[in-house]
Amino acid sequence: MSEILRVEGLSMRFTGGAGLFGRRNRATVHAVDDVDLVVRRGETLGLVGESGCGKTTLGRCILRAHKPSAGRMIYDSAAGPVDLAALSRAELRPLRTEIRTVFQDPNSSLNPRMTVRQIVAEPLVVNRLASGSELTDRVAETLRRCGLRPELMRRYPHAFSGGERQRIGIARALVTEPQLVVADEAVSALDVSVRSQILNLLEDLQDELGLTYVFISHDLSVIQHLCDRVAVMYLGRIVEEAETEDLFEQPRHPYTEALLRSVPRPDPRLRRRDDVLPAGEVPSPSEDFTGCRFQPRCPYAQPICAAEEPESIPRCHFTDELSLAGVYTDLRQTS
Ligand code: SF4
């Protein structure tokens, strides 16, 4: 499988603004810190971690909603490889049709004053890709692909259910025939009953259109449902990366093990007394770290963990010695 995106040494730092009593808060937050990542064409790569781990910021860097502070993002565009991190706004414009996003909340991401036709057509209009009857035909075709009746395109979003609104959001993302779709918590706001329908739709569309997804979620059952590979993030760093099945059955980083333990099990017999994320202080992403970032919470920490940060992935000094527990049950029944 060829690479569609190669991220190298990517960092995104934010410097604080005004704080309490108007004092300036100069702390720099390392939201994404020296991340390397490869996305293969046609796969679904999951980015998972607790809130604040940097996964959303990383997704927004790939979309170039943020300009990274450092690093490269080599994207294999239709016109050849480009470094997304280095491009100007004008240079990025043609790529906005190739790299698209699906938003989390279909209720707030769809303009209530626009019809479905206007919402889905907008990226084609803005990028001057179609007009007139061709525009209407492309909107109709995309809606049909997303399981919506084209004859309803003159209606407004409020006339649709939550699941249908997310289908409209997906149609808006796909109408430009993108290569790469970054979906951030795309099913988190949906009822459980609708969630698996949308996940199945995303899978079908991927098969049909050869799409590549970067799927960002805190929900491991959703990740297990959809993803081929998973990268686990903790405090701005990727700590483990593996094929989905391997990661779930045999995690190699204590943080991954802790995440897997925290997934609610539908069967009470499978619940354990330690099914919660470990307590302990989570270092601030504005701190300078020495040692492993998970060390304050890690049940396996040794003195070296406070002194030296593991350099390679999985980022754990004891990955070969620890026998970490995975999950052999199918979590997808909870998605
Ligand atoms: Fe835990 Fe040490 Fe491994 Fe960090 S390096 S995850 S503290 S055992």
XYZ file of C-alpha atoms and ligand atoms in Angstrom:
343
model
C 0.000 0.000 0.000
C 1.493 3.347 -0.961
C 1.708 6.286 1.397
C -0.715 9.160 1.003
C 0.684 11.180 3.911
C 3.955 11.155 5.802
C 4.192 13.302 8.895
C 7.719 13.961 10.152
C 8.756 15.708 13.362
C 5.464 17.579 13.569
C 5.030 19.960 16.490
C 2.282 22.403 17.295
C 2.876 24.850 20.124
C 0.444 27.429 21.419
C 1.574 30.356 23.538
C -0.957 31.528 26.120
C -2.841 34.804 25.892
C -4.258 37.000 28.656
C -4.814 35.181 31.947
C -6.452 36.085 35.247
C -6.508 39.828 36.049
C -5.301 40.601 32.551
C -1.862 39.130 33.207
C -0.314 37.561 30.204
C 0.168 33.861 30.468
C 3.346 33.123 28.597
C 3.262 29.350 29.067
C 3.767 27.451 25.855
C 1.586 24.387 25.390
C 3.109 21.578 23.341
C -0.160 20.234 21.968
C 1.631 18.045 19.414
C 5.247 17.257 20.064
C 7.591 15.783 17.464
C 5.122 13.366 15.887
C 6.051 10.968 13.072
C 3.186 9.191 11.331
C 2.458 7.475 8.041
C -1.014 7.185 6.507
C -1.341 4.570 3.761
C -3.593 5.083 0.776
C -6.991 3.403 1.215
C -6.649 2.629 4.925
C -8.376 3.946 8.012
C -5.879 5.135 10.571
C -7.312 5.731 14.029
C -5.944 8.389 16.367
C -6.970 7.641 19.916
C -6.330 9.043 23.376
C -7.985 10.922 26.206
C -9.169 14.468 25.658
C -6.236 16.894 25.610
C -3.807 14.307 24.207
C -3.293 16.294 20.990
C -5.226 14.117 18.562
C -7.598 16.886 17.481
C -4.725 19.347 17.081
C -2.848 16.809 14.966
C -5.959 16.368 12.782
C -6.306 20.135 12.434
C -2.649 20.379 11.396
C -3.232 17.776 8.659
C -6.219 19.847 7.504
C -3.994 22.914 7.789
C -6.517 24.608 10.039
C -3.347 25.142 12.096
C 0.044 25.930 10.621
C 2.430 23.619 12.485
C 5.252 25.137 14.534
C 7.711 22.616 13.126
C 7.904 19.522 10.964
C 6.756 18.319 7.563
C 3.589 16.721 6.201
C 4.350 15.214 2.815
C 1.036 14.638 1.066
C 0.788 12.758 -2.230
C -1.595 15.124 -4.027
C -3.124 14.533 -7.466
C -0.421 16.885 -8.819
C 2.454 15.180 -6.950
C 4.000 15.276 -3.463
C 3.760 18.538 -1.506
C 4.676 19.562 2.035
C 1.361 20.713 3.513
C 3.195 22.354 6.414
C 5.063 24.719 4.114
C 2.274 25.814 1.781
C 0.764 29.298 1.716
C -3.014 29.839 1.879
C -3.137 30.320 -1.886
C -1.128 27.145 -2.498
C -3.414 25.211 -0.160
C -6.617 26.242 -1.934
C -6.637 23.538 -4.655
C -5.868 20.899 -2.005
C -8.950 21.866 0.037
C -10.994 19.696 -2.348
C -8.666 16.685 -1.915
C -8.452 16.755 1.876
C -11.804 17.127 3.584
C -13.258 16.806 7.049
C -16.359 15.413 8.703
C -17.308 17.367 11.818
C -18.349 15.948 15.150
C -21.685 17.592 15.699
C -24.028 17.686 12.709
C -26.345 20.006 14.637
C -23.861 22.835 14.928
C -21.824 22.235 11.766
C -24.732 22.629 9.313
C -25.987 26.166 8.725
C -29.689 26.071 9.654
C -30.485 28.845 7.165
C -29.142 26.921 4.180
C -30.955 24.148 2.337
C -29.322 20.750 2.062
C -28.592 21.506 -1.586
C -26.784 24.719 -0.655
C -24.867 23.027 2.153
C -23.631 20.127 0.069
C -23.025 22.264 -3.044
C -21.027 24.955 -1.259
C -17.560 23.341 -1.641
C -18.217 22.896 -5.378
C -19.332 26.514 -5.725
C -16.463 27.957 -3.677
C -13.906 25.972 -5.649
C -15.688 26.623 -8.985
C -15.919 22.906 -9.720
C -19.482 22.841 -11.056
C -22.503 25.028 -11.730
C -26.069 24.780 -13.011
C -27.496 21.339 -13.682
C -24.091 19.661 -13.250
C -23.950 21.080 -9.729
C -27.424 19.766 -8.908
C -26.592 16.375 -10.403
C -23.413 16.060 -8.324
C -25.245 17.011 -5.158
C -28.013 14.511 -5.925
C -25.537 11.738 -6.685
C -23.573 12.381 -3.478
C -26.718 12.477 -1.350
C -27.837 9.165 -2.860
C -24.435 7.633 -2.088
C -24.825 8.783 1.501
C -28.225 7.138 1.834
C -30.353 10.292 1.495
C -33.179 10.953 -0.943
C -32.094 13.666 -3.420
C -35.669 14.926 -3.759
C -35.362 16.252 -0.190
C -32.444 18.549 -1.036
C -34.596 21.721 -0.884
C -35.313 21.122 2.799
C -33.447 22.622 5.734
C -31.349 20.635 8.242
C -33.972 20.830 11.010
C -36.237 18.584 8.935
C -33.765 15.696 9.353
C -32.843 13.384 12.216
C -29.389 13.466 13.874
C -28.175 10.509 11.807
C -29.470 12.062 8.585
C -27.786 15.341 9.436
C -24.490 13.512 9.830
C -25.095 11.923 6.416
C -25.514 15.469 5.039
C -22.191 16.413 6.672
C -20.534 13.381 5.071
C -22.060 14.282 1.669
C -20.648 17.807 2.019
C -17.205 16.315 2.719
C -17.353 13.907 -0.215
C -18.952 16.034 -2.917
C -15.545 17.253 -4.129
C -14.336 13.628 -4.515
C -11.530 13.915 -1.943
C -8.653 11.488 -1.417
C -8.185 11.959 2.304
C -10.897 12.533 4.915
C -10.087 13.571 8.478
C -13.028 12.743 10.729
C -12.852 14.051 14.300
C -15.246 12.321 16.702
C -17.591 11.965 13.711
C -20.026 9.642 15.475
C -19.603 10.745 19.103
C -22.676 12.993 19.118
C -24.939 10.272 17.701
C -27.170 7.796 19.487
C -25.698 4.320 19.761
C -28.387 2.939 17.449
C -27.451 5.401 14.675
C -23.705 5.215 15.280
C -23.148 1.815 13.700
C -25.205 2.830 10.638
C -22.910 5.811 10.084
C -19.792 3.684 10.652
C -21.081 1.161 8.106
C -21.791 3.997 5.668
C -18.219 5.292 6.079
C -16.885 1.786 5.363
C -19.074 1.385 2.273
C -18.040 4.790 0.935
C -14.397 3.935 1.495
C -14.751 0.731 -0.545
C -16.692 2.479 -3.274
C -14.550 5.593 -3.599
C -11.119 4.376 -2.469
C -11.022 6.901 0.355
C -8.370 7.174 3.043
C -9.555 8.099 6.519
C -7.811 9.547 9.522
C -10.379 8.798 12.184
C -9.980 10.619 15.485
C -11.856 9.275 18.481
C -11.641 8.781 22.208
C -13.955 5.774 21.816
C -12.072 2.512 21.430
C -15.140 0.525 20.411
C -15.570 2.870 17.433
C -11.862 2.614 16.622
C -12.069 -1.187 16.712
C -15.078 -1.086 14.399
C -13.559 1.072 11.704
C -9.774 1.256 11.765
C -7.063 -0.823 10.102
C -4.314 0.671 12.220
C -4.275 2.742 15.373
C -1.915 5.372 16.764
C -2.302 6.030 20.496
C -1.500 9.558 21.680
C -0.574 10.728 25.143
C 0.322 14.327 25.970
C 1.191 15.318 22.434
C 3.210 12.228 21.559
C 2.388 8.987 19.804
C 3.199 6.282 22.346
C 2.114 3.212 20.390
C 1.125 2.367 16.844
C -0.091 -1.002 15.571
C -2.575 -2.918 13.442
C -5.946 -2.686 15.174
C -6.225 -6.369 16.044
C -2.705 -6.508 17.463
C -3.221 -3.368 19.520
C -6.414 -4.665 21.088
C -5.152 -8.182 21.763
C -1.617 -7.368 22.757
C -0.980 -3.744 23.713
C 2.693 -2.851 24.072
C 2.401 0.371 26.047
C 0.955 0.600 29.583
C -1.178 3.583 28.557
C -2.830 1.536 25.797
C -3.514 -1.213 28.319
C -5.095 1.349 30.648
C -7.252 2.752 27.840
C -8.455 -0.736 26.902
C -9.317 -1.478 30.526
C -11.395 1.665 30.743
C -13.795 0.648 27.941
C -17.187 -0.144 29.442
C -18.018 -3.824 28.935
C -21.625 -4.639 28.112
C -21.337 -7.976 29.914
C -20.957 -7.369 33.685
C -19.030 -10.657 34.026
C -16.250 -9.078 31.949
C -15.976 -5.998 34.154
C -13.048 -5.865 36.504
C -12.333 -3.866 39.613
C -9.530 -2.003 37.836
C -11.607 -0.987 34.818
C -10.779 2.698 35.150
C -7.960 4.828 33.839
C -5.147 4.984 36.374
C -5.182 7.883 38.789
C -2.119 10.042 39.241
C -1.080 13.408 38.093
C -1.295 14.161 34.392
C 1.602 16.494 33.620
C 0.651 19.743 31.939
C 1.499 19.852 28.231
C 3.233 23.165 28.977
C 5.815 21.508 31.213
C 9.243 20.518 30.036
C 9.486 16.794 30.510
C 12.253 14.626 31.641
C 11.439 10.983 31.499
C 8.362 9.141 30.329
C 5.242 11.273 30.194
C 3.077 8.463 31.519
C 5.361 7.847 34.499
C 3.215 9.663 37.144
C 0.295 7.334 36.323
C 2.077 4.169 35.283
C 1.735 1.126 37.541
C 4.936 -0.368 36.074
C 7.190 2.695 36.488
C 10.831 2.149 37.511
C 13.453 4.764 38.465
C 14.728 5.040 34.881
C 11.242 6.099 33.738
C 11.523 9.417 35.595
C 14.962 10.089 34.167
C 14.827 9.111 30.501
C 12.095 9.409 27.918
C 11.795 6.311 25.712
C 12.798 7.375 22.220
C 11.205 4.816 19.946
C 7.630 3.612 19.571
C 6.229 1.938 21.635
C 7.499 4.619 23.990
C 8.138 2.385 26.981
C 11.462 1.214 28.403
C 9.940 -2.109 29.408
C 7.762 -2.953 26.435
C 9.566 -6.295 25.882
C 9.455 -7.306 29.524
C 5.893 -6.404 30.416
C 3.082 -8.783 29.730
C 0.240 -6.352 29.175
C -3.393 -7.358 28.998
C -5.461 -6.770 25.889
C -9.114 -7.365 25.240
C -10.224 -10.451 23.421
C -13.873 -9.502 23.457
C -15.401 -7.616 20.613
C -15.950 -4.080 21.876
C -17.869 -3.203 18.751
C -21.120 -4.257 20.344
C -20.727 -1.130 22.487
C -20.303 1.139 19.438
Fe 5.517 3.067 32.384
Fe 8.158 3.337 32.463
Fe 6.992 2.309 30.336
Fe 6.714 4.892 30.915
S 8.611 3.863 30.349
S 5.107 3.532 30.262
S 6.625 4.831 33.126
S 7.058 1.417 32.388
